[in-house]
Amino acid sequence: MHTALEGSPVTKRVAINECIARERSTPLNERKTYAAIMNVSVARYDSAFCNRLFNALANGRLTYSDYRRLSSPGADSSKLIKILQGRWQSCRPAAASRCRCVSHDRRFTSGRCKVP
């Protein structure tokens, strides 16, 4: 999945658009809860969720096996929550020039975006 999303902007855009369409059918009370967890408005939830999720999959910050493990009992969802909140971005040294931290008060250091 990572290779397909990373190598084809069209494939990634289609996946994001399909995700947004699916998320629009989520009940309002669930959307409010998810938006609060992600620190976004309910109106921005669909777009923010899908963009953050598929960008993380494309960049390798989240693997398909990470995603699949979330349905396991007792699964650690902290990595996904940080990604969905826009707080976590890991970059390999070779990709450091393409790495950008999602918050203005964070700096790329030693393979991760960190608060100075």
mmCIF file of N, CA and C in Angstrom:
data_model
loop_
_atom_site.group_PDB
_atom_site.id
_atom_site.type_symbol
_atom_site.label_atom_id
_atom_site.label_comp_id
_atom_site.label_asym_id
_atom_site.label_seq_id
_atom_site.Cartn_x
_atom_site.Cartn_y
_atom_site.Cartn_z
ATOM 1 N N MET A 1 0.830 -1.189 0.000
ATOM 2 C CA MET A 1 0.000 0.000 0.000
ATOM 3 C C MET A 1 0.873 1.251 0.000
ATOM 4 N N HIS A 2 1.940 1.232 0.804
ATOM 5 C CA HIS A 2 2.847 2.370 0.891
ATOM 6 C C HIS A 2 3.390 2.738 -0.490
ATOM 7 N N THR A 3 3.849 1.750 -1.239
ATOM 8 C CA THR A 3 4.451 1.994 -2.546
ATOM 9 C C THR A 3 3.447 2.590 -3.515
ATOM 10 N N ALA A 4 2.238 2.062 -3.533
ATOM 11 C CA ALA A 4 1.215 2.577 -4.444
ATOM 12 C C ALA A 4 0.850 4.020 -4.121
ATOM 13 N N LEU A 5 0.684 4.320 -2.837
ATOM 14 C CA LEU A 5 0.300 5.682 -2.441
ATOM 15 C C LEU A 5 1.448 6.664 -2.615
ATOM 16 N N GLU A 6 2.665 6.223 -2.308
ATOM 17 C CA GLU A 6 3.824 7.102 -2.428
ATOM 18 C C GLU A 6 4.153 7.382 -3.892
ATOM 19 N N GLY A 7 3.998 6.371 -4.736
ATOM 20 C CA GLY A 7 4.412 6.502 -6.128
ATOM 21 C C GLY A 7 3.395 7.129 -7.056
ATOM 22 N N SER A 8 2.170 7.244 -6.630
ATOM 23 C CA SER A 8 1.134 7.764 -7.521
ATOM 24 C C SER A 8 0.255 8.784 -6.807
ATOM 25 N N PRO A 9 0.471 10.065 -7.089
ATOM 26 C CA PRO A 9 -0.382 11.093 -6.490
ATOM 27 C C PRO A 9 -1.855 10.907 -6.852
ATOM 28 N N VAL A 10 -2.125 10.393 -8.038
ATOM 29 C CA VAL A 10 -3.514 10.173 -8.460
ATOM 30 C C VAL A 10 -4.156 9.094 -7.603
ATOM 31 N N THR A 11 -3.435 7.998 -7.374
ATOM 32 C CA THR A 11 -3.960 6.909 -6.536
ATOM 33 C C THR A 11 -4.241 7.422 -5.127
ATOM 34 N N LYS A 12 -3.316 8.198 -4.590
ATOM 35 C CA LYS A 12 -3.509 8.736 -3.241
ATOM 36 C C LYS A 12 -4.714 9.667 -3.193
ATOM 37 N N ARG A 13 -4.858 10.532 -4.186
ATOM 38 C CA ARG A 13 -5.989 11.475 -4.221
ATOM 39 C C ARG A 13 -7.313 10.718 -4.317
ATOM 40 N N VAL A 14 -7.373 9.675 -5.145
ATOM 41 C CA VAL A 14 -8.591 8.865 -5.268
ATOM 42 C C VAL A 14 -8.916 8.211 -3.927
ATOM 43 N N ALA A 15 -7.903 7.638 -3.273
ATOM 44 C CA ALA A 15 -8.118 6.991 -1.969
ATOM 45 C C ALA A 15 -8.619 7.997 -0.937
ATOM 46 N N ILE A 16 -8.040 9.198 -0.926
ATOM 47 C CA ILE A 16 -8.470 10.233 0.019
ATOM 48 C C ILE A 16 -9.906 10.650 -0.268
ATOM 49 N N ASN A 17 -10.236 10.849 -1.536
ATOM 50 C CA ASN A 17 -11.612 11.247 -1.891
ATOM 51 C C ASN A 17 -12.633 10.178 -1.515
ATOM 52 N N GLU A 18 -12.291 8.900 -1.728
ATOM 53 C CA GLU A 18 -13.197 7.812 -1.337
ATOM 54 C C GLU A 18 -13.347 7.758 0.180
ATOM 55 N N CYS A 19 -12.260 7.982 0.886
ATOM 56 C CA CYS A 19 -12.295 8.010 2.351
ATOM 57 C C CYS A 19 -13.201 9.135 2.848
ATOM 58 N N ILE A 20 -13.057 10.316 2.265
ATOM 59 C CA ILE A 20 -13.889 11.462 2.658
ATOM 60 C C ILE A 20 -15.357 11.142 2.442
ATOM 61 N N ALA A 21 -15.683 10.530 1.311
ATOM 62 C CA ALA A 21 -17.078 10.161 1.033
ATOM 63 C C ALA A 21 -17.598 9.180 2.078
ATOM 64 N N ARG A 22 -16.767 8.203 2.477
ATOM 65 C CA ARG A 22 -17.178 7.234 3.515
ATOM 66 C C ARG A 22 -17.356 7.915 4.862
ATOM 67 N N GLU A 23 -16.426 8.794 5.216
ATOM 68 C CA GLU A 23 -16.476 9.448 6.524
ATOM 69 C C GLU A 23 -17.672 10.383 6.658
ATOM 70 N N ARG A 24 -18.164 10.904 5.564
ATOM 71 C CA ARG A 24 -19.347 11.779 5.620
ATOM 72 C C ARG A 24 -20.584 11.044 6.096
ATOM 73 N N SER A 25 -20.579 9.720 5.982
ATOM 74 C CA SER A 25 -21.743 8.945 6.439
ATOM 75 C C SER A 25 -21.622 8.543 7.912
ATOM 76 N N THR A 26 -20.526 8.906 8.557
ATOM 77 C CA THR A 26 -20.356 8.613 9.979
ATOM 78 C C THR A 26 -21.364 9.440 10.780
ATOM 79 N N PRO A 27 -22.031 8.841 11.754
ATOM 80 C CA PRO A 27 -23.008 9.582 12.557
ATOM 81 C C PRO A 27 -22.384 10.822 13.210
ATOM 82 N N LEU A 28 -23.177 11.870 13.330
ATOM 83 C CA LEU A 28 -22.695 13.156 13.825
ATOM 84 C C LEU A 28 -22.042 13.055 15.205
ATOM 85 N N ASN A 29 -22.625 12.279 16.117
ATOM 86 C CA ASN A 29 -22.033 12.186 17.454
ATOM 87 C C ASN A 29 -20.638 11.563 17.416
ATOM 88 N N GLU A 30 -20.419 10.587 16.531
ATOM 89 C CA GLU A 30 -19.084 10.001 16.372
ATOM 90 C C GLU A 30 -18.133 11.006 15.731
ATOM 91 N N ARG A 31 -18.622 11.750 14.742
ATOM 92 C CA ARG A 31 -17.787 12.765 14.077
ATOM 93 C C ARG A 31 -17.337 13.825 15.081
ATOM 94 N N LYS A 32 -18.232 14.207 15.989
ATOM 95 C CA LYS A 32 -17.871 15.190 17.019
ATOM 96 C C LYS A 32 -16.768 14.649 17.922
ATOM 97 N N THR A 33 -16.900 13.392 18.318
ATOM 98 C CA THR A 33 -15.892 12.767 19.173
ATOM 99 C C THR A 33 -14.543 12.695 18.468
ATOM 100 N N TYR A 34 -14.547 12.210 17.233
ATOM 101 C CA TYR A 34 -13.296 12.086 16.470
ATOM 102 C C TYR A 34 -12.674 13.456 16.206
ATOM 103 N N ALA A 35 -13.492 14.434 15.881
ATOM 104 C CA ALA A 35 -12.980 15.787 15.627
ATOM 105 C C ALA A 35 -12.326 16.351 16.886
ATOM 106 N N ALA A 36 -12.922 16.093 18.042
ATOM 107 C CA ALA A 36 -12.339 16.571 19.303
ATOM 108 C C ALA A 36 -10.989 15.902 19.568
ATOM 109 N N ILE A 37 -10.902 14.603 19.310
ATOM 110 C CA ILE A 37 -9.635 13.884 19.489
ATOM 111 C C ILE A 37 -8.568 14.441 18.556
ATOM 112 N N MET A 38 -8.971 14.797 17.340
ATOM 113 C CA MET A 38 -8.028 15.291 16.320
ATOM 114 C C MET A 38 -7.752 16.789 16.431
ATOM 115 N N ASN A 39 -8.440 17.470 17.314
ATOM 116 C CA ASN A 39 -8.275 18.919 17.474
ATOM 117 C C ASN A 39 -8.634 19.698 16.212
ATOM 118 N N VAL A 40 -9.731 19.294 15.563
ATOM 119 C CA VAL A 40 -10.231 20.003 14.381
ATOM 120 C C VAL A 40 -11.725 20.222 14.558
ATOM 121 N N SER A 41 -12.283 21.105 13.756
ATOM 122 C CA SER A 41 -13.726 21.313 13.801
ATOM 123 C C SER A 41 -14.424 20.126 13.140
ATOM 124 N N VAL A 42 -15.692 19.954 13.449
ATOM 125 C CA VAL A 42 -16.477 18.874 12.848
ATOM 126 C C VAL A 42 -16.524 19.057 11.332
ATOM 127 N N ALA A 43 -16.582 20.299 10.877
ATOM 128 C CA ALA A 43 -16.630 20.577 9.432
ATOM 129 C C ALA A 43 -15.345 20.129 8.726
ATOM 130 N N ARG A 44 -14.220 20.170 9.420
ATOM 131 C CA ARG A 44 -12.929 19.783 8.817
ATOM 132 C C ARG A 44 -12.566 18.330 9.076
ATOM 133 N N TYR A 45 -13.342 17.650 9.895
ATOM 134 C CA TYR A 45 -13.005 16.289 10.300
ATOM 135 C C TYR A 45 -12.737 15.356 9.124
ATOM 136 N N ASP A 46 -13.677 15.257 8.159
ATOM 137 C CA ASP A 46 -13.549 14.304 7.045
ATOM 138 C C ASP A 46 -12.230 14.482 6.305
ATOM 139 N N SER A 47 -11.979 15.704 5.910
ATOM 140 C CA SER A 47 -10.777 16.004 5.140
ATOM 141 C C SER A 47 -9.502 15.787 5.964
ATOM 142 N N ALA A 48 -9.498 16.262 7.195
ATOM 143 C CA ALA A 48 -8.313 16.128 8.044
ATOM 144 C C ALA A 48 -8.017 14.654 8.324
ATOM 145 N N PHE A 49 -9.036 13.884 8.675
ATOM 146 C CA PHE A 49 -8.854 12.468 8.972
ATOM 147 C C PHE A 49 -8.251 11.735 7.786
ATOM 148 N N CYS A 50 -8.868 11.892 6.629
ATOM 149 C CA CYS A 50 -8.434 11.137 5.453
ATOM 150 C C CYS A 50 -7.064 11.587 4.951
ATOM 151 N N ASN A 51 -6.820 12.880 4.944
ATOM 152 C CA ASN A 51 -5.515 13.370 4.502
ATOM 153 C C ASN A 51 -4.410 12.913 5.438
ATOM 154 N N ARG A 52 -4.626 13.026 6.739
ATOM 155 C CA ARG A 52 -3.596 12.618 7.696
ATOM 156 C C ARG A 52 -3.344 11.116 7.632
ATOM 157 N N LEU A 53 -4.406 10.338 7.519
ATOM 158 C CA LEU A 53 -4.271 8.888 7.454
ATOM 159 C C LEU A 53 -3.516 8.459 6.203
ATOM 160 N N PHE A 54 -3.949 8.916 5.037
ATOM 161 C CA PHE A 54 -3.321 8.462 3.795
ATOM 162 C C PHE A 54 -1.947 9.078 3.575
ATOM 163 N N ASN A 55 -1.699 10.271 4.077
ATOM 164 C CA ASN A 55 -0.346 10.821 4.005
ATOM 165 C C ASN A 55 0.609 9.999 4.872
ATOM 166 N N ALA A 56 0.142 9.569 6.042
ATOM 167 C CA ALA A 56 0.972 8.733 6.918
ATOM 168 C C ALA A 56 1.248 7.377 6.277
ATOM 169 N N LEU A 57 0.251 6.805 5.623
ATOM 170 C CA LEU A 57 0.460 5.534 4.920
ATOM 171 C C LEU A 57 1.436 5.717 3.760
ATOM 172 N N ALA A 58 1.290 6.799 3.005
ATOM 173 C CA ALA A 58 2.162 7.051 1.858
ATOM 174 C C ALA A 58 3.591 7.335 2.281
ATOM 175 N N ASN A 59 3.780 8.019 3.400
ATOM 176 C CA ASN A 59 5.118 8.380 3.865
ATOM 177 C C ASN A 59 5.787 7.296 4.695
ATOM 178 N N GLY A 60 5.062 6.227 4.987
ATOM 179 C CA GLY A 60 5.630 5.135 5.758
ATOM 180 C C GLY A 60 5.566 5.337 7.265
ATOM 181 N N ARG A 61 4.927 6.407 7.736
ATOM 182 C CA ARG A 61 4.806 6.624 9.176
ATOM 183 C C ARG A 61 3.813 5.653 9.791
ATOM 184 N N LEU A 62 2.898 5.161 8.985
ATOM 185 C CA LEU A 62 1.917 4.173 9.415
ATOM 186 C C LEU A 62 1.923 3.063 8.376
ATOM 187 N N THR A 63 2.071 1.833 8.822
ATOM 188 C CA THR A 63 2.066 0.713 7.884
ATOM 189 C C THR A 63 0.671 0.090 7.858
ATOM 190 N N TYR A 64 0.430 -0.691 6.838
ATOM 191 C CA TYR A 64 -0.851 -1.379 6.741
ATOM 192 C C TYR A 64 -1.016 -2.344 7.914
ATOM 193 N N SER A 65 0.063 -2.985 8.320
ATOM 194 C CA SER A 65 -0.038 -3.892 9.475
ATOM 195 C C SER A 65 -0.334 -3.124 10.756
ATOM 196 N N ASP A 66 0.203 -1.888 10.901
ATOM 197 C CA ASP A 66 -0.165 -1.034 12.043
ATOM 198 C C ASP A 66 -1.672 -0.805 12.032
ATOM 199 N N TYR A 67 -2.181 -0.455 10.875
ATOM 200 C CA TYR A 67 -3.606 -0.166 10.706
ATOM 201 C C TYR A 67 -4.450 -1.395 11.034
ATOM 202 N N ARG A 68 -4.040 -2.560 10.536
ATOM 203 C CA ARG A 68 -4.792 -3.796 10.781
ATOM 204 C C ARG A 68 -4.771 -4.205 12.256
ATOM 205 N N ARG A 69 -3.642 -3.953 12.923
ATOM 206 C CA ARG A 69 -3.526 -4.322 14.334
ATOM 207 C C ARG A 69 -4.482 -3.530 15.224
ATOM 208 N N LEU A 70 -4.961 -2.402 14.771
ATOM 209 C CA LEU A 70 -5.837 -1.574 15.606
ATOM 210 C C LEU A 70 -7.131 -2.275 15.994
ATOM 211 N N SER A 71 -7.550 -3.252 15.181
ATOM 212 C CA SER A 71 -8.781 -3.971 15.514
ATOM 213 C C SER A 71 -8.553 -5.090 16.528
ATOM 214 N N SER A 72 -7.286 -5.325 16.901
ATOM 215 C CA SER A 72 -6.970 -6.353 17.896
ATOM 216 C C SER A 72 -7.321 -5.861 19.295
ATOM 217 N N PRO A 73 -7.779 -6.779 20.151
ATOM 218 C CA PRO A 73 -8.041 -6.389 21.541
ATOM 219 C C PRO A 73 -6.743 -5.906 22.195
ATOM 220 N N GLY A 74 -6.813 -4.819 22.897
ATOM 221 C CA GLY A 74 -5.654 -4.286 23.588
ATOM 222 C C GLY A 74 -4.622 -3.631 22.687
ATOM 223 N N ALA A 75 -4.998 -3.323 21.451
ATOM 224 C CA ALA A 75 -4.052 -2.718 20.514
ATOM 225 C C ALA A 75 -3.624 -1.333 20.990
ATOM 226 N N ASP A 76 -2.374 -1.001 20.758
ATOM 227 C CA ASP A 76 -1.845 0.318 21.108
ATOM 228 C C ASP A 76 -2.177 1.276 19.966
ATOM 229 N N SER A 77 -3.041 2.219 20.232
ATOM 230 C CA SER A 77 -3.458 3.160 19.196
ATOM 231 C C SER A 77 -2.760 4.512 19.322
ATOM 232 N N SER A 78 -1.764 4.613 20.189
ATOM 233 C CA SER A 78 -1.118 5.905 20.429
ATOM 234 C C SER A 78 -0.448 6.461 19.173
ATOM 235 N N LYS A 79 0.154 5.599 18.372
ATOM 236 C CA LYS A 79 0.805 6.049 17.140
ATOM 237 C C LYS A 79 -0.221 6.664 16.185
ATOM 238 N N LEU A 80 -1.340 5.983 15.994
ATOM 239 C CA LEU A 80 -2.382 6.490 15.107
ATOM 240 C C LEU A 80 -2.971 7.786 15.649
ATOM 241 N N ILE A 81 -3.209 7.861 16.929
ATOM 242 C CA ILE A 81 -3.773 9.082 17.517
ATOM 243 C C ILE A 81 -2.839 10.257 17.294
ATOM 244 N N LYS A 82 -1.548 10.054 17.495
ATOM 245 C CA LYS A 82 -0.584 11.139 17.259
ATOM 246 C C LYS A 82 -0.587 11.571 15.803
ATOM 247 N N ILE A 83 -0.682 10.617 14.894
ATOM 248 C CA ILE A 83 -0.734 10.942 13.466
ATOM 249 C C ILE A 83 -2.002 11.715 13.154
ATOM 250 N N LEU A 84 -3.133 11.254 13.654
ATOM 251 C CA LEU A 84 -4.404 11.925 13.367
ATOM 252 C C LEU A 84 -4.474 13.310 14.000
ATOM 253 N N GLN A 85 -3.752 13.508 15.086
ATOM 254 C CA GLN A 85 -3.706 14.840 15.697
ATOM 255 C C GLN A 85 -2.681 15.737 15.010
ATOM 256 N N GLY A 86 -1.923 15.177 14.079
ATOM 257 C CA GLY A 86 -0.903 15.961 13.389
ATOM 258 C C GLY A 86 0.302 16.243 14.261
ATOM 259 N N ARG A 87 0.539 15.404 15.284
ATOM 260 C CA ARG A 87 1.623 15.645 16.231
ATOM 261 C C ARG A 87 2.851 14.795 15.996
ATOM 262 N N TRP A 88 2.789 13.795 15.139
ATOM 263 C CA TRP A 88 3.904 12.874 15.013
ATOM 264 C C TRP A 88 4.266 12.699 13.564
ATOM 265 N N GLN A 89 5.539 12.895 13.288
ATOM 266 C CA GLN A 89 6.023 12.647 11.944
ATOM 267 C C GLN A 89 7.441 12.128 12.052
ATOM 268 N N SER A 90 7.640 10.941 11.585
ATOM 269 C CA SER A 90 8.968 10.351 11.590
ATOM 270 C C SER A 90 9.509 10.384 10.176
ATOM 271 N N CYS A 91 10.765 10.731 10.041
ATOM 272 C CA CYS A 91 11.385 10.787 8.728
ATOM 273 C C CYS A 91 12.699 10.036 8.768
ATOM 274 N N ARG A 92 12.940 9.295 7.730
ATOM 275 C CA ARG A 92 14.226 8.629 7.605
ATOM 276 C C ARG A 92 15.263 9.663 7.190
ATOM 277 N N PRO A 93 16.513 9.480 7.597
ATOM 278 C CA PRO A 93 17.544 10.465 7.239
ATOM 279 C C PRO A 93 17.613 10.752 5.747
ATOM 280 N N ALA A 94 17.398 9.743 4.899
ATOM 281 C CA ALA A 94 17.460 9.958 3.450
ATOM 282 C C ALA A 94 16.341 10.871 2.965
ATOM 283 N N ALA A 95 15.240 10.906 3.697
ATOM 284 C CA ALA A 95 14.098 11.718 3.293
ATOM 285 C C ALA A 95 14.007 13.017 4.087
ATOM 286 N N ALA A 96 15.033 13.332 4.850
ATOM 287 C CA ALA A 96 14.983 14.502 5.733
ATOM 288 C C ALA A 96 14.723 15.793 4.982
ATOM 289 N N SER A 97 15.218 15.901 3.774
ATOM 290 C CA SER A 97 15.000 17.137 3.022
ATOM 291 C C SER A 97 13.526 17.323 2.673
ATOM 292 N N ARG A 98 12.771 16.208 2.598
ATOM 293 C CA ARG A 98 11.341 16.302 2.308
ATOM 294 C C ARG A 98 10.500 16.373 3.567
ATOM 295 N N CYS A 99 11.111 16.149 4.719
ATOM 296 C CA CYS A 99 10.380 16.145 5.979
ATOM 297 C C CYS A 99 9.990 17.562 6.363
ATOM 298 N N ARG A 100 8.775 17.701 6.830
ATOM 299 C CA ARG A 100 8.365 18.982 7.393
ATOM 300 C C ARG A 100 7.556 18.689 8.639
ATOM 301 N N CYS A 101 7.760 19.470 9.628
ATOM 302 C CA CYS A 101 7.001 19.295 10.858
ATOM 303 C C CYS A 101 5.665 19.984 10.691
ATOM 304 N N VAL A 102 4.650 19.405 11.265
ATOM 305 C CA VAL A 102 3.302 19.900 11.048
ATOM 306 C C VAL A 102 2.944 21.092 11.919
ATOM 307 N N SER A 103 3.756 21.397 12.888
ATOM 308 C CA SER A 103 3.475 22.520 13.761
ATOM 309 C C SER A 103 4.644 23.489 13.721
ATOM 310 N N HIS A 104 4.358 24.764 13.748
ATOM 311 C CA HIS A 104 5.413 25.768 13.630
ATOM 312 C C HIS A 104 6.395 25.745 14.793
ATOM 313 N N ASP A 105 6.025 25.143 15.916
ATOM 314 C CA ASP A 105 6.917 25.121 17.068
ATOM 315 C C ASP A 105 7.693 23.809 17.191
ATOM 316 N N ARG A 106 7.776 23.070 16.113
ATOM 317 C CA ARG A 106 8.509 21.811 16.123
ATOM 318 C C ARG A 106 9.646 21.875 15.113
ATOM 319 N N ARG A 107 10.700 21.144 15.409
ATOM 320 C CA ARG A 107 11.860 21.112 14.520
ATOM 321 C C ARG A 107 12.247 19.673 14.237
ATOM 322 N N PHE A 108 12.744 19.441 13.019
ATOM 323 C CA PHE A 108 13.212 18.108 12.656
ATOM 324 C C PHE A 108 14.559 17.852 13.327
ATOM 325 N N THR A 109 14.616 16.792 14.146
ATOM 326 C CA THR A 109 15.846 16.455 14.855
ATOM 327 C C THR A 109 15.937 14.948 14.982
ATOM 328 N N SER A 110 17.028 14.386 14.588
ATOM 329 C CA SER A 110 17.304 12.963 14.798
ATOM 330 C C SER A 110 16.170 12.048 14.345
ATOM 331 N N GLY A 111 15.637 12.291 13.168
ATOM 332 C CA GLY A 111 14.648 11.388 12.612
ATOM 333 C C GLY A 111 13.206 11.638 13.014
ATOM 334 N N ARG A 112 12.956 12.639 13.854
ATOM 335 C CA ARG A 112 11.582 12.945 14.256
ATOM 336 C C ARG A 112 11.399 14.432 14.404
ATOM 337 N N CYS A 113 10.175 14.864 14.307
ATOM 338 C CA CYS A 113 9.847 16.243 14.585
ATOM 339 C C CYS A 113 9.657 16.363 16.089
ATOM 340 N N LYS A 114 10.362 17.287 16.704
ATOM 341 C CA LYS A 114 10.307 17.429 18.163
ATOM 342 C C LYS A 114 10.057 18.875 18.545
ATOM 343 N N VAL A 115 9.445 19.035 19.685
ATOM 344 C CA VAL A 115 9.266 20.369 20.249
ATOM 345 C C VAL A 115 10.615 20.814 20.785
ATOM 346 N N PRO A 116 11.097 22.013 20.402
ATOM 347 C CA PRO A 116 12.411 22.465 20.878
ATOM 348 C C PRO A 116 12.421 22.732 22.380
#
